[in-house]
Coordinates of C-alpha atoms in Angstrom, one line a residue:
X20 CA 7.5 -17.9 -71.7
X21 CA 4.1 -15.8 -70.5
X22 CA 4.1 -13.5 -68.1
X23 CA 1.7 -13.9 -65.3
X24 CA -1.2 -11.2 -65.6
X25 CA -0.1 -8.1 -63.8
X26 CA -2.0 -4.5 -62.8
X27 CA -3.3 -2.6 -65.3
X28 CA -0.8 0.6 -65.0
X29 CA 0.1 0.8 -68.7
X30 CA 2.8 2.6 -70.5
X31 CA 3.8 2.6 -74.2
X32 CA 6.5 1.1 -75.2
X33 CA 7.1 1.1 -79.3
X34 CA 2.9 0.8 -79.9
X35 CA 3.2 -2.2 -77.9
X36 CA 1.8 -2.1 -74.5
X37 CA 3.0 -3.3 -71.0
X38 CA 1.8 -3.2 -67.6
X39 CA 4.4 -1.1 -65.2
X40 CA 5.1 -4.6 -63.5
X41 CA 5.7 -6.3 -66.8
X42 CA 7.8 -3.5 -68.1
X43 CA 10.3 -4.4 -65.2
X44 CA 10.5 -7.8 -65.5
X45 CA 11.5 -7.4 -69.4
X46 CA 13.9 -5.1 -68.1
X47 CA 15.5 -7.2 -65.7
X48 CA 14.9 -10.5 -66.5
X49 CA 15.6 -9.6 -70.1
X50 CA 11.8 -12.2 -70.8
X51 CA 9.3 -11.8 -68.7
X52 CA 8.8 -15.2 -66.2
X53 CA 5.6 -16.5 -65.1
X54 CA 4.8 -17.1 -61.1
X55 CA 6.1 -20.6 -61.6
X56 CA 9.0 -21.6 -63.2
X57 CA 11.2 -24.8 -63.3
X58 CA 14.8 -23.6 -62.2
X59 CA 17.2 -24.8 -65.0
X60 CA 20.0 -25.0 -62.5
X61 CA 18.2 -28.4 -60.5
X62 CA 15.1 -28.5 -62.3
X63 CA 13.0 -28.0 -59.4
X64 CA 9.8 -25.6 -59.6
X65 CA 9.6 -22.1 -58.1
X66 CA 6.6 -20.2 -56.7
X67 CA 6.2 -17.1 -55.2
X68 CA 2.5 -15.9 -54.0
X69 CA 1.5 -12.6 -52.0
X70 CA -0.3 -13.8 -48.5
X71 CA -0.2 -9.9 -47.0
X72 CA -1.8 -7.5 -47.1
X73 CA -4.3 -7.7 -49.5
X74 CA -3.7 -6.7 -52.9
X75 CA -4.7 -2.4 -52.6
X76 CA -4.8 -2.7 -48.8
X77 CA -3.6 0.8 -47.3
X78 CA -0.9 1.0 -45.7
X79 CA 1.7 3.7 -43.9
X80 CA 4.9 3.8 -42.7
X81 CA 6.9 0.5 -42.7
X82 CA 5.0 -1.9 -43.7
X83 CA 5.6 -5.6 -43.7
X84 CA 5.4 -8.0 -46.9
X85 CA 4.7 -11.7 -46.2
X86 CA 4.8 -14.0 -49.1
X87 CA 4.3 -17.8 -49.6
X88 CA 5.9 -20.3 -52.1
X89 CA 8.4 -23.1 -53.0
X90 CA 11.4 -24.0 -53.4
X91 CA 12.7 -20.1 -52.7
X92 CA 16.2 -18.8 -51.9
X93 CA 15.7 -15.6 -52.3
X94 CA 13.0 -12.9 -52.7
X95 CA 13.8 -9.3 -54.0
X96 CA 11.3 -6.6 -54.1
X97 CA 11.4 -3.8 -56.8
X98 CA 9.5 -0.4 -57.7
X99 CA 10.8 -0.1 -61.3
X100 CA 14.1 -0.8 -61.7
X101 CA 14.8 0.6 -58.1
X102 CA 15.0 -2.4 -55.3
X103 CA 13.2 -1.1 -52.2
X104 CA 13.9 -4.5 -49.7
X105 CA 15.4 -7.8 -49.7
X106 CA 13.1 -10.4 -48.1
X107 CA 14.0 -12.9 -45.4
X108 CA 12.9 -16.2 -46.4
X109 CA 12.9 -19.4 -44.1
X110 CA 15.0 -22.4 -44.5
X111 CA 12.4 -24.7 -46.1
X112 CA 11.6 -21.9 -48.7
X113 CA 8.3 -21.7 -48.2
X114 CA 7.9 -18.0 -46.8
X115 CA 9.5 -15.0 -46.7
X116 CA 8.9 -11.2 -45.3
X117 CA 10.0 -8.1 -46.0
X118 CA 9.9 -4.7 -44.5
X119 CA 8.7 -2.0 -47.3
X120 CA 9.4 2.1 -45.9
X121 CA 6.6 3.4 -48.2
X122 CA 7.7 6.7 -46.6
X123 CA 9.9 6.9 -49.8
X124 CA 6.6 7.0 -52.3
X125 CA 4.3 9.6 -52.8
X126 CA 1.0 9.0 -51.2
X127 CA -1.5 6.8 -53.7
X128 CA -1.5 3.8 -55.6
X129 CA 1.9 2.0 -55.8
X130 CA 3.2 -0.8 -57.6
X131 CA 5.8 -3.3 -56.8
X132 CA 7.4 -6.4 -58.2
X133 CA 8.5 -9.4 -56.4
X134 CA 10.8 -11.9 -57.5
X135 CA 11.9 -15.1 -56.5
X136 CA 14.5 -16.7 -56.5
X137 CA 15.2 -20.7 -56.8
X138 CA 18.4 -22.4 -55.5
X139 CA 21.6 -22.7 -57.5
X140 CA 20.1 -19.9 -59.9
X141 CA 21.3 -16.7 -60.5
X142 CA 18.2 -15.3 -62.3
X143 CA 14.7 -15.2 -60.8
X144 CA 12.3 -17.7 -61.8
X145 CA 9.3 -16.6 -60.4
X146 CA 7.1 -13.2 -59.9
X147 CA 4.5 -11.0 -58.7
X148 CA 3.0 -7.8 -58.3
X149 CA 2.0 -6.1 -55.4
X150 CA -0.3 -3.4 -55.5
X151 CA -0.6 -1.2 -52.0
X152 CA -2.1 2.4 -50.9
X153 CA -0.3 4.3 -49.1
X154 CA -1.6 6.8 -47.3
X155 CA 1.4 8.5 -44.7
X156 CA -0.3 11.6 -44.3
X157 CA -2.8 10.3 -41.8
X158 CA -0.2 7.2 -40.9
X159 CA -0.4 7.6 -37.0
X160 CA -4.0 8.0 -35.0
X161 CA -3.1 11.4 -33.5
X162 CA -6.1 12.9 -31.8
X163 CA -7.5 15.8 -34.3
X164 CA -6.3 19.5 -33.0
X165 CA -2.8 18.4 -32.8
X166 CA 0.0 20.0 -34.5
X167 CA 3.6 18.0 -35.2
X168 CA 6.2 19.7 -33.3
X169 CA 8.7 16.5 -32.9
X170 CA 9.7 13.5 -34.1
X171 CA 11.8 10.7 -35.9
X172 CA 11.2 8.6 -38.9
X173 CA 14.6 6.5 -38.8
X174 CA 15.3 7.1 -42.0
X175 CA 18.9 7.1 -43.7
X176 CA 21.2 3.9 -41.9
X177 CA 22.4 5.4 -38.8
X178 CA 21.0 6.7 -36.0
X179 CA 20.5 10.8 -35.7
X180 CA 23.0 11.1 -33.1
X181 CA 21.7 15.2 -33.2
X182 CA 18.4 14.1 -31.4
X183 CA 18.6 10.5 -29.4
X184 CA 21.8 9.8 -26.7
X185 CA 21.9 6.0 -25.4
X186 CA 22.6 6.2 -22.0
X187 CA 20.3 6.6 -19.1
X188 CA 20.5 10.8 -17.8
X189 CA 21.7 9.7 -14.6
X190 CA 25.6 9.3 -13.2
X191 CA 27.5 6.0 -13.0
X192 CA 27.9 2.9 -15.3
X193 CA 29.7 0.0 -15.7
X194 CA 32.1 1.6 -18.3
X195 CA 35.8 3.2 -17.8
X196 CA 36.6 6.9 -17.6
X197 CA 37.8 5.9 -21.4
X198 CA 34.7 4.7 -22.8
X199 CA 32.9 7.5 -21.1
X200 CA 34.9 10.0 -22.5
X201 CA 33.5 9.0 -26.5
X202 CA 29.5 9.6 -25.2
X203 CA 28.7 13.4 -26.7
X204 CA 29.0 15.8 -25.0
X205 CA 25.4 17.2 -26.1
X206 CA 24.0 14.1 -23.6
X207 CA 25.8 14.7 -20.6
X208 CA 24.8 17.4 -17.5
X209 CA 25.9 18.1 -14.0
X210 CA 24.5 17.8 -11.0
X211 CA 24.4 21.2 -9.8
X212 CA 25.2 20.1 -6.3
X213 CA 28.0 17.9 -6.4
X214 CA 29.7 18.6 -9.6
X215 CA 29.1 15.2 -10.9
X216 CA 28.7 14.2 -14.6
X217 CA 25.3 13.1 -15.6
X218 CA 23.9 10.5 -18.6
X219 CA 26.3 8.0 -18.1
X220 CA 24.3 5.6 -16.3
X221 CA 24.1 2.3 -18.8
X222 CA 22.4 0.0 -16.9
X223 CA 19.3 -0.1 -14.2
X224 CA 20.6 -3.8 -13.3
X225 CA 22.5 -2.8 -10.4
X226 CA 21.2 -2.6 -6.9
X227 CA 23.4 -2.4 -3.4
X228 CA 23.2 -4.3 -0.2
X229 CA 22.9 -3.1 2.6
X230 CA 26.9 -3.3 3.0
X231 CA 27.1 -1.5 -0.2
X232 CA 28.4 -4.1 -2.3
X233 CA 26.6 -4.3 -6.0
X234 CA 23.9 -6.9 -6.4
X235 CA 21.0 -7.7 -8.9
X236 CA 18.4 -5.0 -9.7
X237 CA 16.0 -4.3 -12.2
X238 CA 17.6 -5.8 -15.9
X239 CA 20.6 -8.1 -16.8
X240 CA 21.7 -5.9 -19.7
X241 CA 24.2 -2.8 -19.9
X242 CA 23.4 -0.4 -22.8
X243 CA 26.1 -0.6 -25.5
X244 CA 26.5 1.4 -28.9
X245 CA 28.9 -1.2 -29.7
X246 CA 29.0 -4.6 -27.6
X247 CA 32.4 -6.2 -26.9
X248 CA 32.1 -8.5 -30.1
X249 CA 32.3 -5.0 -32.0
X250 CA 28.4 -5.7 -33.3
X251 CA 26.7 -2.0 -33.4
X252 CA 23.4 -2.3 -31.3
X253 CA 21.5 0.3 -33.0
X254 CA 20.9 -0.4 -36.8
X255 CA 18.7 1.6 -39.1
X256 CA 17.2 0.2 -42.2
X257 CA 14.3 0.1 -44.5
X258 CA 12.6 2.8 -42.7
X259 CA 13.1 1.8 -39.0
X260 CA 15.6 1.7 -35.9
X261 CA 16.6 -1.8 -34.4
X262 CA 17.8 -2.4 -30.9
X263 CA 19.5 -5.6 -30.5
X264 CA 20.6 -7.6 -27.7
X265 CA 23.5 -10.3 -27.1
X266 CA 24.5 -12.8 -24.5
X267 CA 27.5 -11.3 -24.6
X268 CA 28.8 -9.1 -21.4
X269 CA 31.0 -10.2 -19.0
X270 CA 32.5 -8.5 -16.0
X271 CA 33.7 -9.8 -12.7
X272 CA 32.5 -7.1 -11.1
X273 CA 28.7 -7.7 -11.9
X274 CA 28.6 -11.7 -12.8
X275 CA 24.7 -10.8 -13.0
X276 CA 25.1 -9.0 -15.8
X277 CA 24.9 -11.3 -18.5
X278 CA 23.5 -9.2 -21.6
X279 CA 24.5 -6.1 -24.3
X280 CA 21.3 -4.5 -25.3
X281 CA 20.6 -0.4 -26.7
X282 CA 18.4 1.6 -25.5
X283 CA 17.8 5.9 -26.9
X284 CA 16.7 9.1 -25.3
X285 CA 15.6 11.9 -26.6
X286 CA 17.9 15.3 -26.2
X287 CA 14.7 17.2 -26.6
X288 CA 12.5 17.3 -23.7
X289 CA 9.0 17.9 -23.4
X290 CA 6.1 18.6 -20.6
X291 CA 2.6 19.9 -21.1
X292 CA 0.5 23.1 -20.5
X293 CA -3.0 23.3 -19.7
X294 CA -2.9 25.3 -22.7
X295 CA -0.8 23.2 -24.9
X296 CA -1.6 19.2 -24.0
X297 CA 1.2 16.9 -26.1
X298 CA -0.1 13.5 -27.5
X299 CA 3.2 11.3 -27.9
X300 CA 3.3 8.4 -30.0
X301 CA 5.3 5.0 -31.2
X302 CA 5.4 3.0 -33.4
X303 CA 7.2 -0.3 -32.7
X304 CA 7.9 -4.0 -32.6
X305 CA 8.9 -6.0 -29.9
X306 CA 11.1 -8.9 -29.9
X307 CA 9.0 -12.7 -29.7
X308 CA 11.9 -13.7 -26.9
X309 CA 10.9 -14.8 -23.8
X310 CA 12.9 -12.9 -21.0
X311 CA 13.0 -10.0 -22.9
X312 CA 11.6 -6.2 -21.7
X313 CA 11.1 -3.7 -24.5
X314 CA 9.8 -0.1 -23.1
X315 CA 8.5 3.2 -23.9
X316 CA 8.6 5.8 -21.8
X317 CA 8.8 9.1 -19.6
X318 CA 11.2 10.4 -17.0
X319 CA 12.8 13.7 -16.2
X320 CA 15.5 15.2 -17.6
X321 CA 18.2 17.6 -17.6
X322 CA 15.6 20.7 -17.3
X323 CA 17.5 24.2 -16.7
X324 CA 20.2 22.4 -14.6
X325 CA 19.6 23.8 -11.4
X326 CA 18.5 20.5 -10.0
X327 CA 19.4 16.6 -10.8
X328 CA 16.8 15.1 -12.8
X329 CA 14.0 13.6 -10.1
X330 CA 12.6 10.4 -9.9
X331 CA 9.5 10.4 -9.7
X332 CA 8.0 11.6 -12.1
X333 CA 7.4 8.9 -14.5
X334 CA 4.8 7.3 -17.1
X335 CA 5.2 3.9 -18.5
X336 CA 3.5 4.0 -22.1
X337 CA 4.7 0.5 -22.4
X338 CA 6.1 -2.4 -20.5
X339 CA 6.6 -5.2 -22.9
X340 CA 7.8 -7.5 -20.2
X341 CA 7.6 -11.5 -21.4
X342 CA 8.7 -14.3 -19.1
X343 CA 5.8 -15.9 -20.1
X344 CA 4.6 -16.9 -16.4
X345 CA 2.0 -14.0 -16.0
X346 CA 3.2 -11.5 -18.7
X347 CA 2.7 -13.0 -22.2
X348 CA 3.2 -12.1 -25.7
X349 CA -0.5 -10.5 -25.7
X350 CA -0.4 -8.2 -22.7
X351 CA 1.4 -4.5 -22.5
X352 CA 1.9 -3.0 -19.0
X353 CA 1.8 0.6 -18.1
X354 CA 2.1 2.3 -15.2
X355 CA 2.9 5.9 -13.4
X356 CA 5.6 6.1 -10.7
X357 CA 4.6 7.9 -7.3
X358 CA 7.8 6.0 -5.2
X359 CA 7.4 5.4 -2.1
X360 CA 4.4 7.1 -1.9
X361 CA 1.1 5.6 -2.0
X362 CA -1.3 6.8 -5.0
X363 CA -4.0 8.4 -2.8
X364 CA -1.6 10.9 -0.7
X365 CA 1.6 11.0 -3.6
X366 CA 2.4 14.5 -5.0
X367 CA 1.8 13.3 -8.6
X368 CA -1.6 12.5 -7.0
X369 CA -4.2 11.8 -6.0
X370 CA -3.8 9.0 -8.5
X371 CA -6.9 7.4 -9.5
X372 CA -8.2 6.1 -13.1
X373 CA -11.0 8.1 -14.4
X374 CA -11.6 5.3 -17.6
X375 CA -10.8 1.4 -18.1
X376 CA -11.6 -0.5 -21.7
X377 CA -12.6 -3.8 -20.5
X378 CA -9.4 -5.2 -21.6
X379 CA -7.5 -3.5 -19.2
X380 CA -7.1 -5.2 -15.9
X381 CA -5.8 -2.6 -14.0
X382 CA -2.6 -2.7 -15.0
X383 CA -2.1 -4.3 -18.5
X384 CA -3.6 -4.5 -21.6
X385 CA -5.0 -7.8 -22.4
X386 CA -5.5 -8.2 -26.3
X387 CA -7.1 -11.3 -28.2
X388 CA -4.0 -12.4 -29.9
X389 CA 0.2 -11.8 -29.3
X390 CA 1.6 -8.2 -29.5
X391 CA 4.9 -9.4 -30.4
X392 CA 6.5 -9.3 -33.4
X393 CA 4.0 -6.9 -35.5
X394 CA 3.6 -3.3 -35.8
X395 CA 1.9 -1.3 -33.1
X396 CA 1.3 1.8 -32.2
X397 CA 1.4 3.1 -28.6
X398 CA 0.6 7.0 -27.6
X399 CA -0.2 8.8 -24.5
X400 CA -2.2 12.1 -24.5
X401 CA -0.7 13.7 -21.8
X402 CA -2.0 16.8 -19.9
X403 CA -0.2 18.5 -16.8
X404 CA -2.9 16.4 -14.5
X405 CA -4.3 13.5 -16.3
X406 CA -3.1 10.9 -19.5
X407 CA -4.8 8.6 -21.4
X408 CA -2.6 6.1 -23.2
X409 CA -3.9 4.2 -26.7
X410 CA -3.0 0.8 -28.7
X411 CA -3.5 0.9 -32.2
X412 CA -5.6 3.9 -31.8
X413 CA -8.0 2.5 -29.2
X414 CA -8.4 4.2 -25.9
X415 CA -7.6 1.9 -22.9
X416 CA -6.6 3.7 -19.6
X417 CA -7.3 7.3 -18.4
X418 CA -6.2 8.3 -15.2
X419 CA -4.9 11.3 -13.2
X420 CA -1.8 11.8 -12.7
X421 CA 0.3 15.5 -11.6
X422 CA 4.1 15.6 -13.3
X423 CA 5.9 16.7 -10.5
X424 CA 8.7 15.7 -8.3
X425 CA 8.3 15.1 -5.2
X426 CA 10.1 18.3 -3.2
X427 CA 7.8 19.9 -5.6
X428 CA 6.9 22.1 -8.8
X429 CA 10.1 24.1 -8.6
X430 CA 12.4 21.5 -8.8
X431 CA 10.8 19.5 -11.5
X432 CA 11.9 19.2 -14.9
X433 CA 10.7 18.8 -18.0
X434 CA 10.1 14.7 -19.2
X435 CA 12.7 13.1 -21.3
X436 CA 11.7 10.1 -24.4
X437 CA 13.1 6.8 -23.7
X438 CA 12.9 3.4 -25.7
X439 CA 14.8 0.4 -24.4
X440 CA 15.7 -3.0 -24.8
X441 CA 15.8 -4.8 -21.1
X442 CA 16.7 -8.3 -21.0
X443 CA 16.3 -10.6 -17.8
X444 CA 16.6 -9.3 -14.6
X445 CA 13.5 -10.8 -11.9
X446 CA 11.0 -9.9 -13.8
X447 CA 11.6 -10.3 -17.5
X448 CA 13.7 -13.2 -16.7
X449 CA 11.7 -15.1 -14.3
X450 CA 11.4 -17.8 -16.7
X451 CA 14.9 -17.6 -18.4
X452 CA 15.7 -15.8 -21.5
X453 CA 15.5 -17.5 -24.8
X454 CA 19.2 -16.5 -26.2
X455 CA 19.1 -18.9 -29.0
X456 CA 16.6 -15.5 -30.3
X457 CA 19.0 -13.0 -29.9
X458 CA 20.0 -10.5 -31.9
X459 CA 18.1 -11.6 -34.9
X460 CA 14.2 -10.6 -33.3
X461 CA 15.3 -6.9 -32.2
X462 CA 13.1 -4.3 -30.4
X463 CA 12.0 -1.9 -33.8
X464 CA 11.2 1.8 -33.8
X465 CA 9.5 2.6 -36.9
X466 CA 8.9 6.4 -35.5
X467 CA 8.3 8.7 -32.7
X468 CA 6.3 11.7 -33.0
X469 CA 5.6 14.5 -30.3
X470 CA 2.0 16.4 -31.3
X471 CA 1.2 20.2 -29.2
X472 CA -2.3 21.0 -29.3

């Protein structure tokens, strides 16, 4: 049986020679198969074709792999005899996608071998090669001056528990003294006044009434390294972190909260100089689940410890809020926090924006098709008096903005990296949550990267 025609990378093999791609599918199919094959075990024909990206397109980081066909079970992906991702194909085998970390080859030309797989077969009965350029060393659209000093590619399977914690850096929570006891102590503080432990907080869903009794607030979710069905919230894979969410909390206590979600924060915290301006950066995935609220974002942190860390300051690089009654799949809100102050006589202000791309109606971004469910790339260039924030390397807000608390410069600390998972709550969830989603479309980090100028 032929094999279909594949790049033109040779190597010699006995004075005979075979393309790289062709070379692997002797090796592991033991023939070479073409791109469609009848299946001996039912007889039925298999085909596998590449639908994105285009065959040489460059790409970076993790990159997603979309094939058609028929009749698939099963599609493996292969860079020599190495397998580099496993495909997730749909139940009437006509697609599939995969999630390729091209961090792992050098940058250039690279070559990689599907196969497919037909049902009731052991052996894959069809293939293909696709060729990609990868180019990582200019992966993100960081402004040109900047130097990396930070960051995380997600690599390995588990998250670095040495530079994220997953609970807010406030006091509190919904868990016992026991459960708080397991989070590190490298995440925790104290509030210098009252002695209190700090970055225990796991939820923003609470609220109190005004007799002090506990009551919806913000989100429907508490943050969970491990939800009560013993799932782990946080997975790492194939170049990229995963924050899942499940319908699965319940507490008498808080009948509101309905959801398990993850969230991180960084341990490292960062503010900028008018010497040294910081352009942060994302690059992530939200969920396609209505009712869902996937952020990035800025608030204080720990600092030297001689104060609690103050709200406000804060900067919302992204709200991905979708209830899908105002806030759909192709908008991204952001905001900056001057509570309960208005913007013109705040501290952090006056707060006024200085640019607006068209597409930005004054408080989201309003793109041409749905931001959910594909890469993106959200960044803020942040100096002590004025940001700019970016999508996909476009410029879309600029305004002023002062990072201070508001009993002023001495008792503000530096800003602290959050990315989170929010389900429901009156926003989000304004429209229900679509559970029947959840936890299979998970909010993805594919990295985060602090730049100093």
């Amino acid at each position: 049986m032929g094999m279909m025609s594949l790049e033109p990378v040779q190597v010699h093999v006995r004075r005979k020679t075979l393309s790289v791609g062709a070379l692997a599918a002797v090796l592991i199919l033991g023939v070479a198969t073409p791109a469609a094959a009848t299946d001996p075990a039912n007889r039925t024909p298999v085909t596998l074709n590449v639908a994105a990206p285009a065959q040489g397109a460059t790409v970076h980081d993790t990159t997603t792999v979309t094939f058609t066909g028929t009749n698939l079970r099963a599609v493996t992906v292969y860079r020599f005899l190495d397998p580099v991702g496993t495909a997730a194909v749909t139940a009437d085998g006509t697609a599939a996608t995969v999630d390729i970390d091209t961090t792992r080859f050098r940058n250039g030309t690279v070559h990689l071998t599907a196969y497919g797989y037909g049902a009731g077969s052991s052996r894959p009965r069809a293939a293909r090669t696709v060729k990609l350029t990868v180019d990582n060393a200019t992966g993100d659209r960081h402004l040109p001056g900047y130097r990396l000093i930070y960051g995380d590619e997600f690599g390995g399977r588990t998250l670095d528990r040495s530079k994220w914690c997953t609970r807010y850096q406030y006091d509190g929570g919904t868990e016992s003294p026991e459960e708080q006891a397991k989070i590190h102590p490298g995440c925790l503080g104290r509030d210098p006044a009252t002695g209190t432990t700090l970055g225990t907080l796991d939820s923003l869903g609470i609220a109190v009434d005004e007799q002090g009794n506990p009551r919806q607030g913000q989100e429907d979710q508490v943050y969970r390294d491990v939800n009560t069905a013993g799932r782990t919230m946080h997975t790492v894979r194939d170049g990229f972190l995963s924050m899942h969410a499940t319908p699965t909390f319940a507490d008498p206590r808080y009948p509101f909260l309905k959801y398990e979600s993850a969230m991180i924060r960084s341990k490292r915290e960062f503010q900028p100089t008018a010497e040294h301006p910081l352009y942060i950066t994302a690059r992530v995935r939200q969920p396609d689940v209505i009712g869902s609220w996937p952020a990035f974002w800025l608030n204080g942190g720990y600092g030297d410890g001689h104060v609690r860390p103050p709200w406000p300051p804060e900067i919302d690089i992204l709200e991905g809020v979708y209830n899908g009654v105002g806030n759909n799949a192709n908008m991204v809100w952001t905001a900056v926090q001057t509570w309960p102050y208005s913007w013109a006589d705040a501290p952090q202000g006056p707060v006024s924006n200085t640019y607006t791309h068209p597409q930005f109606d004054g408080n989201s971004f309003v793109a041409t098709e749905s931001l959910k469910n594909r890469w993106i790339e959200m960044a803020i260039e942040w100096h002590p008096d004025r940001l700019c924030l970016y999508l996909d390397g476009l410029k879309f807000r600029c305004t002023n903005y002062t990072w201070v608390a508001a009993d002023g410069p001495a008792n503000t600390n530096p800003a602290t990296i959050l990315l989170n998972l929010g389900v429901g709550g009156p926003w989000a969830g304004s429209n229900g949550v679509d559970v029947a989603k959840l936890p299979t479309d998970s909010y993805d980090v594919d990295h985060v990267r602090v730049y100093r100028k």
